[in-house]
GROMACS .gro file of C-alpha atoms in nm:
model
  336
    1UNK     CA    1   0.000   0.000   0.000
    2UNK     CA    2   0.314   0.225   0.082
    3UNK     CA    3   0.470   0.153  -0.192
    4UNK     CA    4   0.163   0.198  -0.409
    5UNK     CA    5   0.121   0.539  -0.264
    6UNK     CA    6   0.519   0.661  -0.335
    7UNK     CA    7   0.505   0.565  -0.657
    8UNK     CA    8   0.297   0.794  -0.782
    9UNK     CA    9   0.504   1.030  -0.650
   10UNK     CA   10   0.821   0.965  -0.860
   11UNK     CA   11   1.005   1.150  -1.143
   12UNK     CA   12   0.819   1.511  -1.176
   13UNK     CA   13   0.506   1.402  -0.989
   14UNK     CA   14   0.683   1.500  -0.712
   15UNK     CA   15   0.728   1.860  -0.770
   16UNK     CA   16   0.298   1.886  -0.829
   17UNK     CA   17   0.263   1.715  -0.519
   18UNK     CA   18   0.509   1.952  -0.321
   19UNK     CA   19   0.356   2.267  -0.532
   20UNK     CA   20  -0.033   2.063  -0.434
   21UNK     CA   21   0.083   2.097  -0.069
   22UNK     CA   22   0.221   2.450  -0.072
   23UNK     CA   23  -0.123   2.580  -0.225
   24UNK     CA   24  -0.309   2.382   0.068
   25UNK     CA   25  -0.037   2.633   0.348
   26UNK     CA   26  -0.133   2.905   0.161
   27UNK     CA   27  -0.509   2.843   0.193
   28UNK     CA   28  -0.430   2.738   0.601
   29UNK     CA   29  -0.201   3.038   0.679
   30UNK     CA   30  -0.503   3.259   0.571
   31UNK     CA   31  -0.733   3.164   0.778
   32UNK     CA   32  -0.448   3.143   1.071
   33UNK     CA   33  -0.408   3.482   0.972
   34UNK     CA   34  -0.748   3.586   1.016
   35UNK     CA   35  -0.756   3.399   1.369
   36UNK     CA   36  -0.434   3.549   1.504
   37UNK     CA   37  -0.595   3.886   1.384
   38UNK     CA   38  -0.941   3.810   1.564
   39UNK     CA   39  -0.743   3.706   1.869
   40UNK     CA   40  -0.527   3.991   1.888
   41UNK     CA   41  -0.834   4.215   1.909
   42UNK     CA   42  -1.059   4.022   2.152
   43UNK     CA   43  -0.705   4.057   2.377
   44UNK     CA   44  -0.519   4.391   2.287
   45UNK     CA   45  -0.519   4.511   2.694
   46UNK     CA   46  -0.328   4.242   2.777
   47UNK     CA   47  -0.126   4.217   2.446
   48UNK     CA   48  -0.052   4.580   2.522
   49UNK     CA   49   0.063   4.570   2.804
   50UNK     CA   50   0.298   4.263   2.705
   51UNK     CA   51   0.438   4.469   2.484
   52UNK     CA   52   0.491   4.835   2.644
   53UNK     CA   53   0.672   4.576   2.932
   54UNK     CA   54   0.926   4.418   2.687
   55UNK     CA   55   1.027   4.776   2.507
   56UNK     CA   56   1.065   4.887   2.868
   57UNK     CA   57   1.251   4.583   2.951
   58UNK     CA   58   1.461   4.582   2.640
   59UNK     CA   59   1.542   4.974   2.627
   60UNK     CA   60   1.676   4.948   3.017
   61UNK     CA   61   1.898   4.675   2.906
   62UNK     CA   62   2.018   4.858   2.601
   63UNK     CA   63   2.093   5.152   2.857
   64UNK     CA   64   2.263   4.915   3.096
   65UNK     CA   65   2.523   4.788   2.881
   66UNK     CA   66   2.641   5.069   2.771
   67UNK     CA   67   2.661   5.178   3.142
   68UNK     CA   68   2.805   4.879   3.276
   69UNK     CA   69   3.067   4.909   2.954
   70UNK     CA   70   3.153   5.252   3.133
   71UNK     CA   71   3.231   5.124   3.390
   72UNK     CA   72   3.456   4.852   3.342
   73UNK     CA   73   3.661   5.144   3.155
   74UNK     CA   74   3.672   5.294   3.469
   75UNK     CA   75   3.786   4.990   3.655
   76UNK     CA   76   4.090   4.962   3.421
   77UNK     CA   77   4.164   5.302   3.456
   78UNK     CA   78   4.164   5.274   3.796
   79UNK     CA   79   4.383   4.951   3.786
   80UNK     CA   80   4.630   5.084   3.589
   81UNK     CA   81   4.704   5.388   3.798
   82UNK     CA   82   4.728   5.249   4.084
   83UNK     CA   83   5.048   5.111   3.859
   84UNK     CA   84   5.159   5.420   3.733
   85UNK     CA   85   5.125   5.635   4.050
   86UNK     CA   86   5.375   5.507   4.243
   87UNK     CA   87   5.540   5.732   4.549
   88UNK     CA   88   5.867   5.687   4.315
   89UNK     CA   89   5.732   5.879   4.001
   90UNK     CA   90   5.802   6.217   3.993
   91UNK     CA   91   5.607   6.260   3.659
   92UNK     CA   92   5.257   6.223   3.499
   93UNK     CA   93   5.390   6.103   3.193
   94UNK     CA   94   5.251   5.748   3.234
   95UNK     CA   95   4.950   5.857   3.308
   96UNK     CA   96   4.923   6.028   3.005
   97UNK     CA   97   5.071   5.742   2.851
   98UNK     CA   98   4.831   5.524   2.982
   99UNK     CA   99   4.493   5.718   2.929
  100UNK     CA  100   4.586   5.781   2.575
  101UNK     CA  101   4.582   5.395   2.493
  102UNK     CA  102   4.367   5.356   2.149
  103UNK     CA  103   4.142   5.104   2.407
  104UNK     CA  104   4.022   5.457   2.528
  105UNK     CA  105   3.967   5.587   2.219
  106UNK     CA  106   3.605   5.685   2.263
  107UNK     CA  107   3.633   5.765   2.592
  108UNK     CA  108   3.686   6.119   2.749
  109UNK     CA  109   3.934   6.057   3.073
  110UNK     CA  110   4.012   6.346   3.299
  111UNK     CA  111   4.245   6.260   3.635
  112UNK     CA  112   4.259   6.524   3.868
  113UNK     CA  113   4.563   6.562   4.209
  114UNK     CA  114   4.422   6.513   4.542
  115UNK     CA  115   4.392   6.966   4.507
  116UNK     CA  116   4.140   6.882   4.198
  117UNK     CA  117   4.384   7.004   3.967
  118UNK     CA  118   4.365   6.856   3.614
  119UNK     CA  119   4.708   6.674   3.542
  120UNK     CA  120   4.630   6.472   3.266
  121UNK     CA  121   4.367   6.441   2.994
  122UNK     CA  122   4.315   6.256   2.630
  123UNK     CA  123   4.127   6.357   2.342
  124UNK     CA  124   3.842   6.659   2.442
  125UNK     CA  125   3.810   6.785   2.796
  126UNK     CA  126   3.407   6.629   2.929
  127UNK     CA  127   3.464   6.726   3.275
  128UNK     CA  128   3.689   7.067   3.313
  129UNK     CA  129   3.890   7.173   3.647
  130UNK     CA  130   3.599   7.363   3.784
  131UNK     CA  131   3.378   7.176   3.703
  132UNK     CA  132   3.488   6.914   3.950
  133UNK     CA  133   3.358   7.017   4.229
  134UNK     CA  134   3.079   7.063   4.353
  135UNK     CA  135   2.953   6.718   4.252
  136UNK     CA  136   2.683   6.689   4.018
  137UNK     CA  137   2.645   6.315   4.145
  138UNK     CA  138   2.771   6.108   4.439
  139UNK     CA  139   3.112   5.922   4.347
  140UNK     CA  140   3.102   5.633   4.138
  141UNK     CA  141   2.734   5.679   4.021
  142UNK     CA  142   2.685   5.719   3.650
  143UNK     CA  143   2.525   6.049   3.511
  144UNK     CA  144   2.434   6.280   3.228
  145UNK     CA  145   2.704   6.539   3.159
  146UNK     CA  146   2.520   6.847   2.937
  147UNK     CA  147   2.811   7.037   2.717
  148UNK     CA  148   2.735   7.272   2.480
  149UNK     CA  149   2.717   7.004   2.224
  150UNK     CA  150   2.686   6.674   2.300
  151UNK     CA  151   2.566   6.496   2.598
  152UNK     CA  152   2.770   6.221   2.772
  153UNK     CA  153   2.710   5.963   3.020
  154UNK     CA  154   2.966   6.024   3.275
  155UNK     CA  155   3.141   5.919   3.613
  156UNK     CA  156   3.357   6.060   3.883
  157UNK     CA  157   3.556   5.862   4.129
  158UNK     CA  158   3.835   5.780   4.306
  159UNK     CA  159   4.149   5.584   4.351
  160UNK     CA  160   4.373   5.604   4.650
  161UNK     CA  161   4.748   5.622   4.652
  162UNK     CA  162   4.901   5.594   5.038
  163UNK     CA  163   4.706   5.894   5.193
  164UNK     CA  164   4.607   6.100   4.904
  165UNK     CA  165   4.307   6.072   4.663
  166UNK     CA  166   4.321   6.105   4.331
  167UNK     CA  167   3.969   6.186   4.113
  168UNK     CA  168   3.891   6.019   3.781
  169UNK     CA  169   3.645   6.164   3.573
  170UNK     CA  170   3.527   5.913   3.255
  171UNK     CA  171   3.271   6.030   2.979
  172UNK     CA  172   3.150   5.884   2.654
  173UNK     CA  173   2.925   6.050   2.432
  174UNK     CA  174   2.591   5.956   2.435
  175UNK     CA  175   2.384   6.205   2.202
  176UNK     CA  176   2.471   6.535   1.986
  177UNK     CA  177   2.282   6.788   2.039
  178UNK     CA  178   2.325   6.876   1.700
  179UNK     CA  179   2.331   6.676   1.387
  180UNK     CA  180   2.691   6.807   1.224
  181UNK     CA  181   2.734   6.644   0.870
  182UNK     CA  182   3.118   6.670   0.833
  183UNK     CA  183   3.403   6.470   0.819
  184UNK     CA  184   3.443   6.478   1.179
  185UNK     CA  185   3.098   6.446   1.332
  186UNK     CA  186   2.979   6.057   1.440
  187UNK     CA  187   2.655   6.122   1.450
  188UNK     CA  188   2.611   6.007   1.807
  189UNK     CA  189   2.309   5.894   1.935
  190UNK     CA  190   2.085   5.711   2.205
  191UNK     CA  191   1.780   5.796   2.060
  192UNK     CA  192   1.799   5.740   1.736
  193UNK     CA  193   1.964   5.404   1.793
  194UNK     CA  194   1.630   5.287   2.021
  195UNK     CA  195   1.448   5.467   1.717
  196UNK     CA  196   1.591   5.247   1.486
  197UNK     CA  197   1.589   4.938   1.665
  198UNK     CA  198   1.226   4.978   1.802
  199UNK     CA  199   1.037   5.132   1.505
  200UNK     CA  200   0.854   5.372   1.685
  201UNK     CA  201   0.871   5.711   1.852
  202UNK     CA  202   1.110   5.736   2.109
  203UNK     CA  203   1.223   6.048   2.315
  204UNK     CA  204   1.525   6.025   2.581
  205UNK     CA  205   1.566   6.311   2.820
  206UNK     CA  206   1.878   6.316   2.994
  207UNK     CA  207   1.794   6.546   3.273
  208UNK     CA  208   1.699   6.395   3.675
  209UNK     CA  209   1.456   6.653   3.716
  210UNK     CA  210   1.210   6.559   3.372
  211UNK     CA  211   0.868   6.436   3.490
  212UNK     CA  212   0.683   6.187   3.330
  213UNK     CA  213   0.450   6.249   2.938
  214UNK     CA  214   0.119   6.351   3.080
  215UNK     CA  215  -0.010   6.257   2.697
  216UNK     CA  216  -0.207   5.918   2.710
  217UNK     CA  217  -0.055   5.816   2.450
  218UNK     CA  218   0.284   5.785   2.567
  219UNK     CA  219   0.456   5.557   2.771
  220UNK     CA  220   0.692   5.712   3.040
  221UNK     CA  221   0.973   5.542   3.247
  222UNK     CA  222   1.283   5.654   3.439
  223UNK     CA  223   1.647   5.614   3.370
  224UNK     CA  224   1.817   5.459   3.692
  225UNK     CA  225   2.164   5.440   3.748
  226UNK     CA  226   2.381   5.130   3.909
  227UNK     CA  227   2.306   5.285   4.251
  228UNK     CA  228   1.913   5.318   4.149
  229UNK     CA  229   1.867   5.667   4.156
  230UNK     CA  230   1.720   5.865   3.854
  231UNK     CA  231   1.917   6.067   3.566
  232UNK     CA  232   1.677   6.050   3.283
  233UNK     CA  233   1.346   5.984   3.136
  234UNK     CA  234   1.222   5.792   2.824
  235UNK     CA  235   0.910   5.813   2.663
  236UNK     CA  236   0.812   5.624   2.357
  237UNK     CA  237   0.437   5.625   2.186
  238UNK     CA  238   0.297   5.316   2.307
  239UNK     CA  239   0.199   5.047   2.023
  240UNK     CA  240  -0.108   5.095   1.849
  241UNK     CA  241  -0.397   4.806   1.773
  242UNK     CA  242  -0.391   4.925   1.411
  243UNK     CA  243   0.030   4.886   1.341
  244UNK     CA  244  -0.009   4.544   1.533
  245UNK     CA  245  -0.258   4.420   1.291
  246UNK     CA  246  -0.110   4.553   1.000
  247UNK     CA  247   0.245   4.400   1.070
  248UNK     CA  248   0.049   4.046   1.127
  249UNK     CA  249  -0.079   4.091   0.795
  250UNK     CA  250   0.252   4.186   0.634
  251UNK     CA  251   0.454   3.908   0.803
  252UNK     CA  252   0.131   3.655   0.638
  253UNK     CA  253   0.169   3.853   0.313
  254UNK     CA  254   0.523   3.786   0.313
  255UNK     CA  255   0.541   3.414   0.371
  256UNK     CA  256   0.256   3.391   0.087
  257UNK     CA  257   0.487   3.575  -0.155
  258UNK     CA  258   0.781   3.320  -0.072
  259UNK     CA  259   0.538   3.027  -0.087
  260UNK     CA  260   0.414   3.141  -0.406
  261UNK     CA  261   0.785   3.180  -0.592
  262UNK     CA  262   0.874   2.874  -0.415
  263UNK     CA  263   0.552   2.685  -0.589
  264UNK     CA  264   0.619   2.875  -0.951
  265UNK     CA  265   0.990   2.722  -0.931
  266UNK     CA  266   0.859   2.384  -0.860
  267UNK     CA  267   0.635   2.397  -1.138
  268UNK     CA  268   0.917   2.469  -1.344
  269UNK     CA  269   1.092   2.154  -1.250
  270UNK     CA  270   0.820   1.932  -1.293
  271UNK     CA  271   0.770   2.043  -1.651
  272UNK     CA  272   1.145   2.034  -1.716
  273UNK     CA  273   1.111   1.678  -1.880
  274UNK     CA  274   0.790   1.722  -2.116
  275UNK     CA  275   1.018   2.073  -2.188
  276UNK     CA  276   1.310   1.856  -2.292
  277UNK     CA  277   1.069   1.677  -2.539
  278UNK     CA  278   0.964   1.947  -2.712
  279UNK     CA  279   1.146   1.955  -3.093
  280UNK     CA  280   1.122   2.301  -3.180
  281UNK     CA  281   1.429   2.521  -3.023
  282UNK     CA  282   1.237   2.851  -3.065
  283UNK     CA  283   0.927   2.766  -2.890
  284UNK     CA  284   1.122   2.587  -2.602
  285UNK     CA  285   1.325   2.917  -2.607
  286UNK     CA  286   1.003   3.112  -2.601
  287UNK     CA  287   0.849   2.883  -2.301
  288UNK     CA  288   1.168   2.918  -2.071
  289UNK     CA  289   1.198   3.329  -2.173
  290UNK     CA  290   0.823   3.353  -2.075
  291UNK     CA  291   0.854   3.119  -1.782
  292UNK     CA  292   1.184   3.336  -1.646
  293UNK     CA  293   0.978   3.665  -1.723
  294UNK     CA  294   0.668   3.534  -1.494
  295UNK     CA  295   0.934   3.458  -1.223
  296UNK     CA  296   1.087   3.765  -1.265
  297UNK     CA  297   0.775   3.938  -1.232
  298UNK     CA  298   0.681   3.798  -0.933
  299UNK     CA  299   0.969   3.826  -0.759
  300UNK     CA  300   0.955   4.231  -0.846
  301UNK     CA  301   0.588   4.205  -0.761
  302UNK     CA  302   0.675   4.048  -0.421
  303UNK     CA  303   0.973   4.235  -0.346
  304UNK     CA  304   1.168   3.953  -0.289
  305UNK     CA  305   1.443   3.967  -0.150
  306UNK     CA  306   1.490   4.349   0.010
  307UNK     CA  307   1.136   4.242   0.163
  308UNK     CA  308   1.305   3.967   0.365
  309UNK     CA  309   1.623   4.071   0.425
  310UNK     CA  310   1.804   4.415   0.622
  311UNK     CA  311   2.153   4.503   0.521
  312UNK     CA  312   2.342   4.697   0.318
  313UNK     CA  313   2.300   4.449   0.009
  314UNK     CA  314   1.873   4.541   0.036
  315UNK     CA  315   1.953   4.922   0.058
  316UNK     CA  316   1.873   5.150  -0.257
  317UNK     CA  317   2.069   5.409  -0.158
  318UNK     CA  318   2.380   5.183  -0.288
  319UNK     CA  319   2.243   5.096  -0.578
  320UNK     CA  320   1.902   5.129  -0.792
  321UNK     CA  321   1.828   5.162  -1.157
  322UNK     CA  322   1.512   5.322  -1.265
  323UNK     CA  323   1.501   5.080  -1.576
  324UNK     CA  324   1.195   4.853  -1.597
  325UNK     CA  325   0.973   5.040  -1.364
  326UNK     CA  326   1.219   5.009  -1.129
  327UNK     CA  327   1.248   4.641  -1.100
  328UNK     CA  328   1.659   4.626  -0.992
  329UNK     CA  329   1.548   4.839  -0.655
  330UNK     CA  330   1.892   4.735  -0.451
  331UNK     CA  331   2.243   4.585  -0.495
  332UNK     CA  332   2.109   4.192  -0.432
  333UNK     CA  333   1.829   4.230  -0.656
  334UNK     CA  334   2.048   4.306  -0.966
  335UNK     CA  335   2.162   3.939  -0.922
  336UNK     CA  336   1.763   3.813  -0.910
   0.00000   0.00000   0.00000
């Protein structure tokens, strides 16, 4: 009976059957669709507040590591001049040796004598001599330093040597105040990065003292440092019924697509034998050109593959060509 059954799946019977069973998931995953839809509706309070949790979640993270990052900087700052500082040295120079080390590179490292004197810097000045004291935040707690134009998150401690104290002041940028196109602006920032990676509207204030969005539609939470106390706020537009639905029916509409050029290329291999029969060269050429042509089409129809991928190889600002209604709309797709 097995074997009966197998059978008549040899040679290119095969390829119907598979393109038979991808037309039967495309008629299921529509009416999953439609139920994942339906469900999503009936249950949006809870959905919502799933999902306003995990940005939340995800964003403090985000924040965390590059905090936590900042700090281990500081830690082998601190290691290392507890090296360099010795009661024999009667110059900075390793200091300045050692703070300039590429490993610092984006970092902005200010040491300061037990007087708060500055003795030894690299790269721009974050935190200048009198600026030092009085403390904008305890020792060793992570902050938002405001400059004229960028912001940085920022920490000043200590490391002792015998009796004296010396201050360390560490800084990385965290967001320009103002977008600089120009060889020598990076373009720096928090926000945009969250923007980017969350795909919706995202505003981080990096001031202790911001209250909460009173809008309804906005979600509001504080930035905490290691020690739990507030620097900043964020506030991002919480998800929206509408955008759910409508990426549900995008993420359906793009496994249809791919079903559907996956089917049209197994068609074309199970007629690839009564195509080798045929006698006449032109009309075989004239099947296969309008067979290619039909694949092509759906494939520019679909927008497969900048659609399904993210990179720079889906990106039109690399390459396009206008030619054909626009059907070569990225670098990869000039190879489909």
């Amino acid at each position: 009976m097995f074997k009966k059954i197998t059978e008549k799946f040899k040679g290119d019977r095969k390829y119907f059957s598979i393109v038979f069973f991808i037309l039967i998931i495309l008629g299921v995953s529509g009416i999953v669709t439609e139920s994942v839809i339906n469900r999503t509706k009936e249950n949006w309070e809870n959905i919502l507040i799933d999902k306003i949790s995990r940005i939340q979640e995800s964003i403090k993270n985000d924040f965390e590591s590059k905090q936590n990052d900042l700090v281990n900087k500081l830690n082998l700052v601190r290691q290392d001049l507890r090296k360099s500082l010795t009661p024999e040295s009667e110059s900075y120079k390793e200091i300045v040796k050692l703070i300039n080390d590429e490993v610092f590179d984006n970092y902005s490292i200010e040491i300061f004598a037990p007087n708060g004197k500055l003795i030894a810097w690299n790269h721009i000045i974050a935190v200048e001599q009198d600026e030092l004291f009085p403390l904008s935040f305890p020792l060793g707690e992570a902050y938002f330093l405001s400059k004229d134009l960028l912001n940085y998150l920022s920490i000043i401690d200590t490391t002792h040597l015998e009796s004296d104290i010396f201050y360390i002041a560490i800084s990385t940028p965290i967001e320009e105040k103002f977008r600089i196109n120009n060889q020598y602006s990076k373009n720096i920032s928090f926000q945009k990065e969250l923007i980017t990676k969350y795909q919706t509207d995202i505003t981080v204030d990096y001031s202790p003292y911001t209250e909460k969005s009173k809008d309804g539609r906005r979600f509001s939470f504080e930035l905490i440092n290691s020690k739990e106390n507030k620097i900043g706020m964020v506030s991002f537009q919480k998800p929206l019924l509408n955008n759910s639905i409508n990426q549900l029916k995008e993420t359906a509409t793009k496994i249809q697509s791919l079903l559907v050029v996956i089917a049209l290329l197994f068609v074309g291999f199970g007629l690839n034998t009564d195509f080798k029969k045929l006698d006449s060269y032109l009309f075989r050429l004239i099947l296969l050109l309008v067979y290619l042509t039909a694949l092509r089409a759906l494939i520019f129809v679909f927008g497969f593959p900048s659609n399904f991928i993210n990179g720079p190889l889906t990106d039109p600002s690399y390459f396009s060509s206008p030619f054909g209604w626009g059907i070569v709309k990225s670098p990869i797709e000039f190879f489909t």
